[in-house]
mmCIF file of C-alpha atoms and ligand atoms in Angstrom:
data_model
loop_
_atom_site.group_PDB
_atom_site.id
_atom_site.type_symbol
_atom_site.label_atom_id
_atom_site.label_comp_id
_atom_site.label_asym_id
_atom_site.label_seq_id
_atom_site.Cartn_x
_atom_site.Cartn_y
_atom_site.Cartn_z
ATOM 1 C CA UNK K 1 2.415 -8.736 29.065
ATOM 2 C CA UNK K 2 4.359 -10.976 25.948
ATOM 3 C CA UNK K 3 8.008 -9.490 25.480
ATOM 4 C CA UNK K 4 9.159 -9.623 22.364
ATOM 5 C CA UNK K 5 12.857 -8.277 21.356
ATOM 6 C CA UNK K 6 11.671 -7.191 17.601
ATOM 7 C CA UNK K 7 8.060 -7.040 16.404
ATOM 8 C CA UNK K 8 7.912 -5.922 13.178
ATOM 9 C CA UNK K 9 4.218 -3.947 11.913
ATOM 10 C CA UNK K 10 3.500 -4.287 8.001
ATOM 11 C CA UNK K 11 4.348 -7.605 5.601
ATOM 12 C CA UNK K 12 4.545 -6.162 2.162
ATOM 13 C CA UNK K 13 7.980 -5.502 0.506
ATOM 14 C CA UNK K 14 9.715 -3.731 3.783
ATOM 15 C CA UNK K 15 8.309 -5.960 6.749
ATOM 16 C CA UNK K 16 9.580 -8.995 5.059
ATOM 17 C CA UNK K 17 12.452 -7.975 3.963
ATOM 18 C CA UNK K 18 12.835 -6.542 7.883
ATOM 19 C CA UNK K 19 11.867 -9.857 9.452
ATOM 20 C CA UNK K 20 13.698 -12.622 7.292
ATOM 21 C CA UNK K 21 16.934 -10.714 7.836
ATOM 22 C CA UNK K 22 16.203 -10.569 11.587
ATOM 23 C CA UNK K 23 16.378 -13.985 11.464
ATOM 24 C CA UNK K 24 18.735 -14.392 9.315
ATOM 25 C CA UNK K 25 20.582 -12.423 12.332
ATOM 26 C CA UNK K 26 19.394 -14.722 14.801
ATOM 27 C CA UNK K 27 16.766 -13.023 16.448
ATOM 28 C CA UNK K 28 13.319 -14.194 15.203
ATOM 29 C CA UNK K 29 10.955 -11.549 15.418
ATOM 30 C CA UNK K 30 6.925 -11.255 15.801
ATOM 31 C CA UNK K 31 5.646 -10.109 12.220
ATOM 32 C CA UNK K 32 1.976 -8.367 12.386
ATOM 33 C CA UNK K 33 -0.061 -7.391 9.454
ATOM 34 C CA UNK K 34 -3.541 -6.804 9.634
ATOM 35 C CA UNK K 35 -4.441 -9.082 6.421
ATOM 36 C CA UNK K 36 -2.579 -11.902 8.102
ATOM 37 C CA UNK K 37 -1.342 -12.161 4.661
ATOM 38 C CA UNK K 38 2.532 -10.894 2.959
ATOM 39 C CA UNK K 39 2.516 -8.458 -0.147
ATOM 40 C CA UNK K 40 1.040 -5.500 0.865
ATOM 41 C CA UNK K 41 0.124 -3.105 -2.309
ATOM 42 C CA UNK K 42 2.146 -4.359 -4.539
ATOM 43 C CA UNK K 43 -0.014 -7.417 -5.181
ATOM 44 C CA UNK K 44 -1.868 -4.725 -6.910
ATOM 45 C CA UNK K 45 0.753 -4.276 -9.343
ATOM 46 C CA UNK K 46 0.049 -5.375 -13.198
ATOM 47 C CA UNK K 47 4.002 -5.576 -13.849
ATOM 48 C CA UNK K 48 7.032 -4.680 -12.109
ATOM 49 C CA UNK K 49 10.239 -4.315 -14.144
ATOM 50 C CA UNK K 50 12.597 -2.223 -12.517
ATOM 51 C CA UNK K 51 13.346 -4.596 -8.831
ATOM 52 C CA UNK K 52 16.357 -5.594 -10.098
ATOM 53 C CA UNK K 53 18.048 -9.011 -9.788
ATOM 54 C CA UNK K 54 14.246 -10.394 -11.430
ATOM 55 C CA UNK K 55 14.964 -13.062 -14.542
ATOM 56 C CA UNK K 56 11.737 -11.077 -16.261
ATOM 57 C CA UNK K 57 9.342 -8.274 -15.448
ATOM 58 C CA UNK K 58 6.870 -10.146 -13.053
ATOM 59 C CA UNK K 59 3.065 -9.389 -11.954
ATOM 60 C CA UNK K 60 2.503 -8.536 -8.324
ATOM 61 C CA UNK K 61 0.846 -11.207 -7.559
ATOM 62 C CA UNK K 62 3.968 -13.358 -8.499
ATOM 63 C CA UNK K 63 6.099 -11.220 -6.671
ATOM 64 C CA UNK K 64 3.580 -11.302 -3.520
ATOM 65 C CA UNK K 65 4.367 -14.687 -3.502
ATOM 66 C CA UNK K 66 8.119 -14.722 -3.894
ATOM 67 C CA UNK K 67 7.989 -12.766 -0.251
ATOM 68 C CA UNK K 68 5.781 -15.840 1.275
ATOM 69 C CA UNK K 69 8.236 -18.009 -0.366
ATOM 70 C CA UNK K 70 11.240 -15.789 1.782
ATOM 71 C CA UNK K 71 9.408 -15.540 4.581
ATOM 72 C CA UNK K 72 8.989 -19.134 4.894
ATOM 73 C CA UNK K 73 12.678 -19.809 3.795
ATOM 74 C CA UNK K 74 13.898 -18.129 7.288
ATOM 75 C CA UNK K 75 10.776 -19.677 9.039
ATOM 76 C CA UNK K 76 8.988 -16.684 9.948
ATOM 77 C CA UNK K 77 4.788 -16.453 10.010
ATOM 78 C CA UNK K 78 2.597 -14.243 9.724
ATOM 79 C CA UNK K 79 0.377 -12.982 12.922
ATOM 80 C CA UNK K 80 -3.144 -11.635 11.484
ATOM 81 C CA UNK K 81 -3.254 -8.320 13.888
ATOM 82 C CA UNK K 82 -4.021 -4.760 13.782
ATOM 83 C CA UNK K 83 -1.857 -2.313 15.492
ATOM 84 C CA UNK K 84 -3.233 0.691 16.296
ATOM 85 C CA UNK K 85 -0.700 2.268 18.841
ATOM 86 C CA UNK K 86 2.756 2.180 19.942
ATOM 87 C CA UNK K 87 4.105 3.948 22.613
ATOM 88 C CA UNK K 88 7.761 4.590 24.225
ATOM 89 C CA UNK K 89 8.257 2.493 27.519
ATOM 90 C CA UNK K 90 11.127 2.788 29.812
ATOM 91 C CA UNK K 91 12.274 -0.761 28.306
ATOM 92 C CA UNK K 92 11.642 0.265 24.027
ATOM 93 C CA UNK K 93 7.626 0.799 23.299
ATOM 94 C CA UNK K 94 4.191 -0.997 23.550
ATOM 95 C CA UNK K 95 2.519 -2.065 20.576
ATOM 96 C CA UNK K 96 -0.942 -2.683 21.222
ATOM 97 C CA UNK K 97 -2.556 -4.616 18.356
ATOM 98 C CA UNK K 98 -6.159 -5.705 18.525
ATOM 99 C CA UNK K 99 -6.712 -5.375 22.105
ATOM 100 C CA UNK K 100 -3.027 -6.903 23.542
ATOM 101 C CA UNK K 101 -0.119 -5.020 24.299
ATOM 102 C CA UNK K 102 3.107 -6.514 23.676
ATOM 103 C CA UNK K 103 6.318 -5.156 25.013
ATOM 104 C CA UNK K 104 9.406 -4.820 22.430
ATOM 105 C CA UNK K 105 13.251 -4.145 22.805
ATOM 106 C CA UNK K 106 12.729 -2.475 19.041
ATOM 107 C CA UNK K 107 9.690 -2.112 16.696
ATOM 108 C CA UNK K 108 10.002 -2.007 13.119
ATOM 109 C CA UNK K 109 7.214 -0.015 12.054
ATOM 110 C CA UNK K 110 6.239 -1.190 7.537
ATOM 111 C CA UNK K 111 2.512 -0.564 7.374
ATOM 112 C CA UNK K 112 2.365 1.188 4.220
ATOM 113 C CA UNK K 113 0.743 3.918 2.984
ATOM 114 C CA UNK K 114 -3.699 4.296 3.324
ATOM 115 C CA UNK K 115 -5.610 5.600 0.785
ATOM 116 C CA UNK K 116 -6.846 9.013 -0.084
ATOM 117 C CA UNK K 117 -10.120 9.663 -0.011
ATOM 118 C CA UNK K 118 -12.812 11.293 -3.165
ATOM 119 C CA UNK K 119 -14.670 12.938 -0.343
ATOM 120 C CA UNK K 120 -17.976 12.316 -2.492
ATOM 121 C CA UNK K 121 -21.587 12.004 -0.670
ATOM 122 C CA UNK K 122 -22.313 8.561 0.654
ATOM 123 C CA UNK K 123 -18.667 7.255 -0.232
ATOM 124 C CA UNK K 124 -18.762 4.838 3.051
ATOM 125 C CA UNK K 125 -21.743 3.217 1.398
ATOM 126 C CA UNK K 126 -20.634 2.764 -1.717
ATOM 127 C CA UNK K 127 -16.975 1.380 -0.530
ATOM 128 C CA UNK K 128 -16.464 -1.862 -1.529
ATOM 129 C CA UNK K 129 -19.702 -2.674 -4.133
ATOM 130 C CA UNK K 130 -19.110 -0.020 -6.663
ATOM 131 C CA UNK K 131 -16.528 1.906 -5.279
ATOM 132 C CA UNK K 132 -13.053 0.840 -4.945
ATOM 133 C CA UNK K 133 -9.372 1.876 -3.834
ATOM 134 C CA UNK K 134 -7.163 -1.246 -5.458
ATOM 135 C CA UNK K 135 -7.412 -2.951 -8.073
ATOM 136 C CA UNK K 136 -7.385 -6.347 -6.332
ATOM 137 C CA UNK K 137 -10.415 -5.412 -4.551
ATOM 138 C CA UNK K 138 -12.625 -4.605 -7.597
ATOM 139 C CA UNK K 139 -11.283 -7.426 -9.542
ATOM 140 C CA UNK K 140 -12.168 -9.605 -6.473
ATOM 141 C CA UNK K 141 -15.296 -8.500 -6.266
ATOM 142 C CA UNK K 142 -16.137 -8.117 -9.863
ATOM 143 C CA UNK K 143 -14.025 -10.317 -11.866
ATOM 144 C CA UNK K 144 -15.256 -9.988 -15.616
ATOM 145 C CA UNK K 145 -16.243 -6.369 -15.216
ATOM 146 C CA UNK K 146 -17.145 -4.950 -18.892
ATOM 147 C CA UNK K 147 -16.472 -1.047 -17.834
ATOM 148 C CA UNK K 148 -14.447 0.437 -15.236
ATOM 149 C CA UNK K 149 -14.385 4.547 -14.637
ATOM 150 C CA UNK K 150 -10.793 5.455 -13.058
ATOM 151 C CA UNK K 151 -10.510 8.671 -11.120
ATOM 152 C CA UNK K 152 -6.835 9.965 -11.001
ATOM 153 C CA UNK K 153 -4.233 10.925 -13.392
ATOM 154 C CA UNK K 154 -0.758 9.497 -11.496
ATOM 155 C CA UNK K 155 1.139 5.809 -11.971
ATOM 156 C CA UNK K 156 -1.424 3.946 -10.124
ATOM 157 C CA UNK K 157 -4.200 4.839 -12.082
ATOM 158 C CA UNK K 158 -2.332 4.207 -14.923
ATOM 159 C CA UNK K 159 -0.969 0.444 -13.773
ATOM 160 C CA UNK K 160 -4.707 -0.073 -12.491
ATOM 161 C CA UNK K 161 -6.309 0.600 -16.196
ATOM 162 C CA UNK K 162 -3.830 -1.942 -17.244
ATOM 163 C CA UNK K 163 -4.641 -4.836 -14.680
ATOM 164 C CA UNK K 164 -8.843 -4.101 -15.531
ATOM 165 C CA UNK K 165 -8.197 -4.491 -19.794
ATOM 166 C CA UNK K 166 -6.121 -7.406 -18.892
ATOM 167 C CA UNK K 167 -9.187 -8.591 -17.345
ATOM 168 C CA UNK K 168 -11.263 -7.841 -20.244
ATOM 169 C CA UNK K 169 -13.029 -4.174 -19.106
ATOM 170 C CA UNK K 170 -12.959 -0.950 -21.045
ATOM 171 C CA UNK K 171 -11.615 2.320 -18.939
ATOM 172 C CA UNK K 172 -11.861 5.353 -19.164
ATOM 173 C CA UNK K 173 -9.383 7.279 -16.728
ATOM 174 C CA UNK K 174 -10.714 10.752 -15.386
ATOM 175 C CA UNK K 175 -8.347 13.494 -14.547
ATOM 176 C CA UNK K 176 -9.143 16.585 -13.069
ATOM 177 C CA UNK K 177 -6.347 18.749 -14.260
ATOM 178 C CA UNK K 178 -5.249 19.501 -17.338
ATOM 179 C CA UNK K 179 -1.945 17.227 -17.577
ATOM 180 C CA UNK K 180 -1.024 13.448 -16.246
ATOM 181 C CA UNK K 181 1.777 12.988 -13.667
ATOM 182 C CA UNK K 182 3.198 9.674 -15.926
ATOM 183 C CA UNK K 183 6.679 9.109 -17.314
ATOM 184 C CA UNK K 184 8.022 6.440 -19.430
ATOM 185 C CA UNK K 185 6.905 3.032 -20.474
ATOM 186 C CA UNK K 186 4.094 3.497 -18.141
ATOM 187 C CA UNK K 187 2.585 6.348 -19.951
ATOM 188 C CA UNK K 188 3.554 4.631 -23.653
ATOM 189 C CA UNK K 189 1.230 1.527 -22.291
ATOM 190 C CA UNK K 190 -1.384 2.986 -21.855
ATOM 191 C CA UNK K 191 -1.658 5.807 -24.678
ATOM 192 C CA UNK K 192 -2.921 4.965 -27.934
ATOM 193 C CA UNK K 193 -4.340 1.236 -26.102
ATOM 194 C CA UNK K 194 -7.775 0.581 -27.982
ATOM 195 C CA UNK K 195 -9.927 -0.274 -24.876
ATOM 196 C CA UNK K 196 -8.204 2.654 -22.137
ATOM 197 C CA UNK K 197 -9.627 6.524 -22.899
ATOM 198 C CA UNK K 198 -7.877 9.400 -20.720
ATOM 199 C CA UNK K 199 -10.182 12.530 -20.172
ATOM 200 C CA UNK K 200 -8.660 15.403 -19.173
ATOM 201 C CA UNK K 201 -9.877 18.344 -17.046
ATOM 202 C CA UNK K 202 -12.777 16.613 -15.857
ATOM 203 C CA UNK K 203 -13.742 16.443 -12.412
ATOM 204 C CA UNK K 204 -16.236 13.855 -10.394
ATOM 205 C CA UNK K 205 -19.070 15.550 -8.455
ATOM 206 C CA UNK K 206 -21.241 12.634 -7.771
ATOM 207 C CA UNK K 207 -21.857 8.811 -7.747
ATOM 208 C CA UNK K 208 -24.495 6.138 -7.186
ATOM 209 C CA UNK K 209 -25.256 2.992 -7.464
ATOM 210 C CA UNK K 210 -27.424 1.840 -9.740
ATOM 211 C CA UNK K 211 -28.897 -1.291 -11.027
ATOM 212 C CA UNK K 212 -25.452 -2.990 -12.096
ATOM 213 C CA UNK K 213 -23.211 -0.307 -11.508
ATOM 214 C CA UNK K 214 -22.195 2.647 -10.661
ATOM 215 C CA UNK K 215 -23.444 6.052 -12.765
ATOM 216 C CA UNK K 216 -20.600 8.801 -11.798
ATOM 217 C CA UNK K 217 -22.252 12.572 -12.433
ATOM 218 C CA UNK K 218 -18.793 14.672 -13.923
ATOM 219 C CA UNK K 219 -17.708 17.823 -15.317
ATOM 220 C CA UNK K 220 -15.726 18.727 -17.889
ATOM 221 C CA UNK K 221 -15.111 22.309 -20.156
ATOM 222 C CA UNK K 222 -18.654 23.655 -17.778
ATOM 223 C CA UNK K 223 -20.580 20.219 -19.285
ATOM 224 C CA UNK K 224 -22.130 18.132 -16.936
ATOM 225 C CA UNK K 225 -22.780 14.530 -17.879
ATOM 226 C CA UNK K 226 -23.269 11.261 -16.605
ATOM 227 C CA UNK K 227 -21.591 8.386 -16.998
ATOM 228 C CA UNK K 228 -22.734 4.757 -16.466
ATOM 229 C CA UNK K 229 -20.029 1.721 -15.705
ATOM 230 C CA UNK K 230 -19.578 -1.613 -13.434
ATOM 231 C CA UNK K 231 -17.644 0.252 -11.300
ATOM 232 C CA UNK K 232 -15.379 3.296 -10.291
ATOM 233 C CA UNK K 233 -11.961 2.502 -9.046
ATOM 234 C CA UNK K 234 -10.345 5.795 -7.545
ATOM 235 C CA UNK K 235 -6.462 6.210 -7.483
ATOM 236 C CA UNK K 236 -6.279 9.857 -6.240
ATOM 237 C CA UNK K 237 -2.996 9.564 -3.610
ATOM 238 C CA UNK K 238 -2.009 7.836 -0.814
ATOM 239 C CA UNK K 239 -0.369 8.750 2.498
ATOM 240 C CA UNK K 240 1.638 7.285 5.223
ATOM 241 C CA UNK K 241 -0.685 5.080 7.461
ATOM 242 C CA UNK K 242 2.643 5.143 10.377
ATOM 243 C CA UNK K 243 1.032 8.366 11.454
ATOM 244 C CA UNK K 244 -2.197 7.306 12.552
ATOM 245 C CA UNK K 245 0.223 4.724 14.806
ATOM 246 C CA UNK K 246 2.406 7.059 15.947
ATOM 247 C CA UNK K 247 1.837 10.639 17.423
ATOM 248 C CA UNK K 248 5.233 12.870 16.042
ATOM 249 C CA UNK K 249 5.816 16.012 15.609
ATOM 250 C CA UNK K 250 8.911 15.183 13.534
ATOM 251 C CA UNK K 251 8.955 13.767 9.959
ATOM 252 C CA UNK K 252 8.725 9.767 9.913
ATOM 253 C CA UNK K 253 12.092 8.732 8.978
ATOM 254 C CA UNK K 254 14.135 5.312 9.285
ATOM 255 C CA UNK K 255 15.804 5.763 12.331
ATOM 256 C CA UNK K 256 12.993 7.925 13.874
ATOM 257 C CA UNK K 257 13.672 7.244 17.428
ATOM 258 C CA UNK K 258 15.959 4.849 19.734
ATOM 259 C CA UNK K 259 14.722 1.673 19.014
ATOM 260 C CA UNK K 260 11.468 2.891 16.825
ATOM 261 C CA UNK K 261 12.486 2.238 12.699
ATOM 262 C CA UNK K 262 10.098 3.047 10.262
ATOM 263 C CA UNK K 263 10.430 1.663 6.614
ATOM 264 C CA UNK K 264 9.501 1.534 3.489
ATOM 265 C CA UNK K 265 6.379 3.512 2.208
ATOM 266 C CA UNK K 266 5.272 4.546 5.645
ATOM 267 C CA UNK K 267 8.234 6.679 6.233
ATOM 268 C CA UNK K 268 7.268 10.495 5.233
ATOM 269 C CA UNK K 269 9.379 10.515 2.145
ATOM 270 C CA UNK K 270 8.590 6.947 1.014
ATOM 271 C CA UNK K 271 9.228 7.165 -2.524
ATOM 272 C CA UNK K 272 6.797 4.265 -3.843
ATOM 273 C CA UNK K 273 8.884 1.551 -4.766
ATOM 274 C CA UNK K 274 9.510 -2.289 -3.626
ATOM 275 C CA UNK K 275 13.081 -1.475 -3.623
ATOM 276 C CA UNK K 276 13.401 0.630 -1.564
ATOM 277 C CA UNK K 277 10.635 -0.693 0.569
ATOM 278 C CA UNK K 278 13.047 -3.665 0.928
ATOM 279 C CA UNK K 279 16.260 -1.702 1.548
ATOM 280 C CA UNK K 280 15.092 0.115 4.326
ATOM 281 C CA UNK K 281 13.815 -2.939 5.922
ATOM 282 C CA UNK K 282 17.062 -5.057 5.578
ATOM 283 C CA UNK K 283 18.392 -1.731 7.347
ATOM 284 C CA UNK K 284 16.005 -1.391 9.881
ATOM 285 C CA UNK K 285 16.820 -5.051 10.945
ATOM 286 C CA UNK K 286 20.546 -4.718 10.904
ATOM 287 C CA UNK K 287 20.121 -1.668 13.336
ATOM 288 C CA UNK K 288 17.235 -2.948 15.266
ATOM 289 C CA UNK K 289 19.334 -6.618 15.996
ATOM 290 C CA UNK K 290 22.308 -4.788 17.249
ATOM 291 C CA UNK K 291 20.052 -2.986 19.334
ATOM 292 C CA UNK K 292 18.040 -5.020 20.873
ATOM 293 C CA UNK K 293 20.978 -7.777 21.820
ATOM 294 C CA UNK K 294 23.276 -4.854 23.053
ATOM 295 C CA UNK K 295 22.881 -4.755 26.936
ATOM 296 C CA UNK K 296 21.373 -2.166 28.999
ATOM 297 C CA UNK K 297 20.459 -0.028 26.234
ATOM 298 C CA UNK K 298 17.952 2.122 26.572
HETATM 299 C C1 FAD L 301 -0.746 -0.164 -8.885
HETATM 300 C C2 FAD L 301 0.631 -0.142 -8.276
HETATM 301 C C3 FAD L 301 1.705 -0.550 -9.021
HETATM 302 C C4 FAD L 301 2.987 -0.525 -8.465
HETATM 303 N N1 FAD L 301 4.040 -0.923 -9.248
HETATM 304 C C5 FAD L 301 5.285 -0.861 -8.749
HETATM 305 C C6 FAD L 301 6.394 -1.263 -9.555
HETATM 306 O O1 FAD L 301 6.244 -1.681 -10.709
HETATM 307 N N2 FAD L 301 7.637 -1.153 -9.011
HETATM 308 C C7 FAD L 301 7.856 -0.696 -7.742
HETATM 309 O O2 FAD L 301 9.011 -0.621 -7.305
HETATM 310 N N3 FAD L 301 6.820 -0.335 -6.950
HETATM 311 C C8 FAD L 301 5.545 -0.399 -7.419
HETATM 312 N N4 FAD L 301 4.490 -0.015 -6.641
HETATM 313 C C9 FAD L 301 4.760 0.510 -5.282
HETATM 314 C C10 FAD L 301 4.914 -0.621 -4.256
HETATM 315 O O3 FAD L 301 3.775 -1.416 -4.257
HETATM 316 C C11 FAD L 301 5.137 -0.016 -2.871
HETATM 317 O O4 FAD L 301 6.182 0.927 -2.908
HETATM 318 C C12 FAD L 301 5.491 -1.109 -1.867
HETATM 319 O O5 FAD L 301 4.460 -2.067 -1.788
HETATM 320 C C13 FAD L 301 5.725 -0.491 -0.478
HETATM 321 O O6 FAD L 301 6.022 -1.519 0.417
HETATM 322 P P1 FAD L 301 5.831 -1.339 1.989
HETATM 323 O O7 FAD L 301 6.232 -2.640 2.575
HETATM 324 O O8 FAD L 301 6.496 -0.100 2.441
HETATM 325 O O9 FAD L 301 4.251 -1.082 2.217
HETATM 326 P P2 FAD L 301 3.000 -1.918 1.752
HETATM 327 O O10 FAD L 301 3.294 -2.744 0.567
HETATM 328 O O11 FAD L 301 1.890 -0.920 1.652
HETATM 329 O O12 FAD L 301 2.710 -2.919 2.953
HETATM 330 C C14 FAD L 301 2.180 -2.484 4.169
HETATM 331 C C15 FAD L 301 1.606 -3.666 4.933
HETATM 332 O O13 FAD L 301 1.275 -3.228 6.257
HETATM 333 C C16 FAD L 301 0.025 -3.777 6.652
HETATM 334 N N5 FAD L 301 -0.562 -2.839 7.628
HETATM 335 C C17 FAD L 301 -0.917 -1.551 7.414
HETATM 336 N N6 FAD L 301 -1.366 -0.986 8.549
HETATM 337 C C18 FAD L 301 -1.293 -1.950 9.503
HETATM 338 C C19 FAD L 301 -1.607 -1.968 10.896
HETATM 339 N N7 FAD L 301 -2.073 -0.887 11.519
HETATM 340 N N8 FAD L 301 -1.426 -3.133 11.586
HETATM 341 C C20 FAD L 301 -0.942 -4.246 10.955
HETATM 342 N N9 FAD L 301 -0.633 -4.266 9.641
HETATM 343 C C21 FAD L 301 -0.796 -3.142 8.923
HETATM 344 C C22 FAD L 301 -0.774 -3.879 5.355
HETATM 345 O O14 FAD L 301 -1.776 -4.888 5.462
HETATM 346 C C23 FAD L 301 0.313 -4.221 4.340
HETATM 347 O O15 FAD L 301 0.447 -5.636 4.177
HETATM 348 C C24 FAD L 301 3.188 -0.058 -7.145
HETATM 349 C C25 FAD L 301 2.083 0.342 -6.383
HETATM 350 C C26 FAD L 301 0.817 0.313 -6.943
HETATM 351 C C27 FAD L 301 -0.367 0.771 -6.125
#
């Protein structure tokens, strides 16, 4: 079985923040992430202004690769694998990622948050041609789209509608209750922009495909309607994806177990921001390093 004395799970904001300062420590650890790439979601980000220490306000995408640009700096890659267990072992805990188990001193757990689901009729087929979760996906699928429906009323439907006009599409954001869960420049963005319309109080009950889009049946004041567009992006919540890896009873916190850190948005309170994602990982690594180059712990 490979030993390793860190790996680290997840390379957005908190995994590399986690495994540069591991080696900045001296111990170099083995970084997994399932897209084999760094960033995680905040490559789907149209501008983030408040990780401080920026010169200007930058896109995600920029930022995504100012963490390859740090990773590389301390020398660490990237390992394109998909962890779907760890597991305490008398010597730390087993990761097993696509088939291999690895054993590790300490484990650094930075996977993020999955998405929730619209639990509409035929969503699996729909996934990924009409329907999508991130912005990056529908823009990579359909670059120029013309008019995008967005189902949610928090920050990320908000920051999505501004990435898809950017691109050149209309939106029209649907929100099921009566009210929108954005503060601040965020909101001021988006209200009053020519090309974004917010519905309130209207609820999706259906969608298909149809020739060139998507046509989403909804409901709103007892009307039923339909409404045609390219596509449907849906921004309705998100939830720690460390719980599908690991089976606790407890809330996910930093210092969860000996030797067993989780970070970032993953952990149960993860409040949603890079920096934060990045300050628990530079304190996951301090704590994991000492730990796993202290002797006989256990
Ligand atoms: C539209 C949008 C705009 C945002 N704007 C801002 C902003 O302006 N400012 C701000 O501070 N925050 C912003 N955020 C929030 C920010 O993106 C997140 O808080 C941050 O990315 C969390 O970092 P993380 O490292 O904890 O998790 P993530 O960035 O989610 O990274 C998790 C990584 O783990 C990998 N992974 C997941 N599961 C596995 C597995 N089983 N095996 C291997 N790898 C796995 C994923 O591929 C991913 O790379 C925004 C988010 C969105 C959606």
């Amino acid at each position: 079985m490979e030993e390793e004395q860190i790996v680290i799970v997840g390379a957005g904001p908190a995994g590399c923040a986690a495994a540069a300062q591991c080696a900045r420590l001296g111990v170099r650890p083995l970084l997994l992430d399932s897209s084999g790439e760094a960033g995680g979601l905040v490559a789907n980000a149209f501008l983030v202004e408040n990780y401080p220490g920026l010169e200007k306000p930058l896109t995600g995408e920029v930022l995504v690769g100012r963490l390859a640009e740090h990773l590389a700096r301390f020398d660490v890659t990237i390992t394109a694998k998909t962890v779907s267990r760890v597991e305490p072992d008398p010597d730390g805990w087993i990761v097993h990622a696509d088939g291999q188990d690895i054993r590790a001193r300490c484990v650094i757990l930075a996977t993020g948050t999955v998405h929730r689901s619209l639990s509409i009729p035929d969503e699996r087929d729909l996934i990924s041609r009409v329907l999508f979760y991130e912005v990056r996906d529908l823009l990579a699928t359909i670059p120029s789209p013309k008019k995008v429906i967005v189902v949610g009323g928090g920050e990320a439907s908000f920051d999505y509608s501004l990435s898809l006009v950017n691109a050149g599409a209309s939106v029209s954001i649907l929100v099921r209750s009566d009210r929108v869960r954005v503060r601040g420049r965020l909101g001021e963005m988006v209200a009053g922009h020519p090309e974004i319309s917010v519905k309130l109080n209207t609820r999706l009950v259906a969608l298909k495909e149809v020739d060139g889009g998507v046509a989403a049946t909804v409901i709103s004041e007892d009307c039923e309607t339909l409404r045609l567009a390219d596509a449907l992006l849906a921004a309705v919540g998100r939830k720690s994806s460390a719980s599908l890896i690991v089976s606790s009873p407890d809330p996910l916190s930093l210092t969860h177990a000996p030797g067993l850190f989780i970070c970032g948005d993953a952990r149960s309170d993860g409040l949603g921001q890079v920096g934060i994602a990045v300050g628990d990982g530079l304190a996951a690594a301090a704590l994991a390093v000492q730990r796993a180059t202290r002797e006989n712990v256990k």
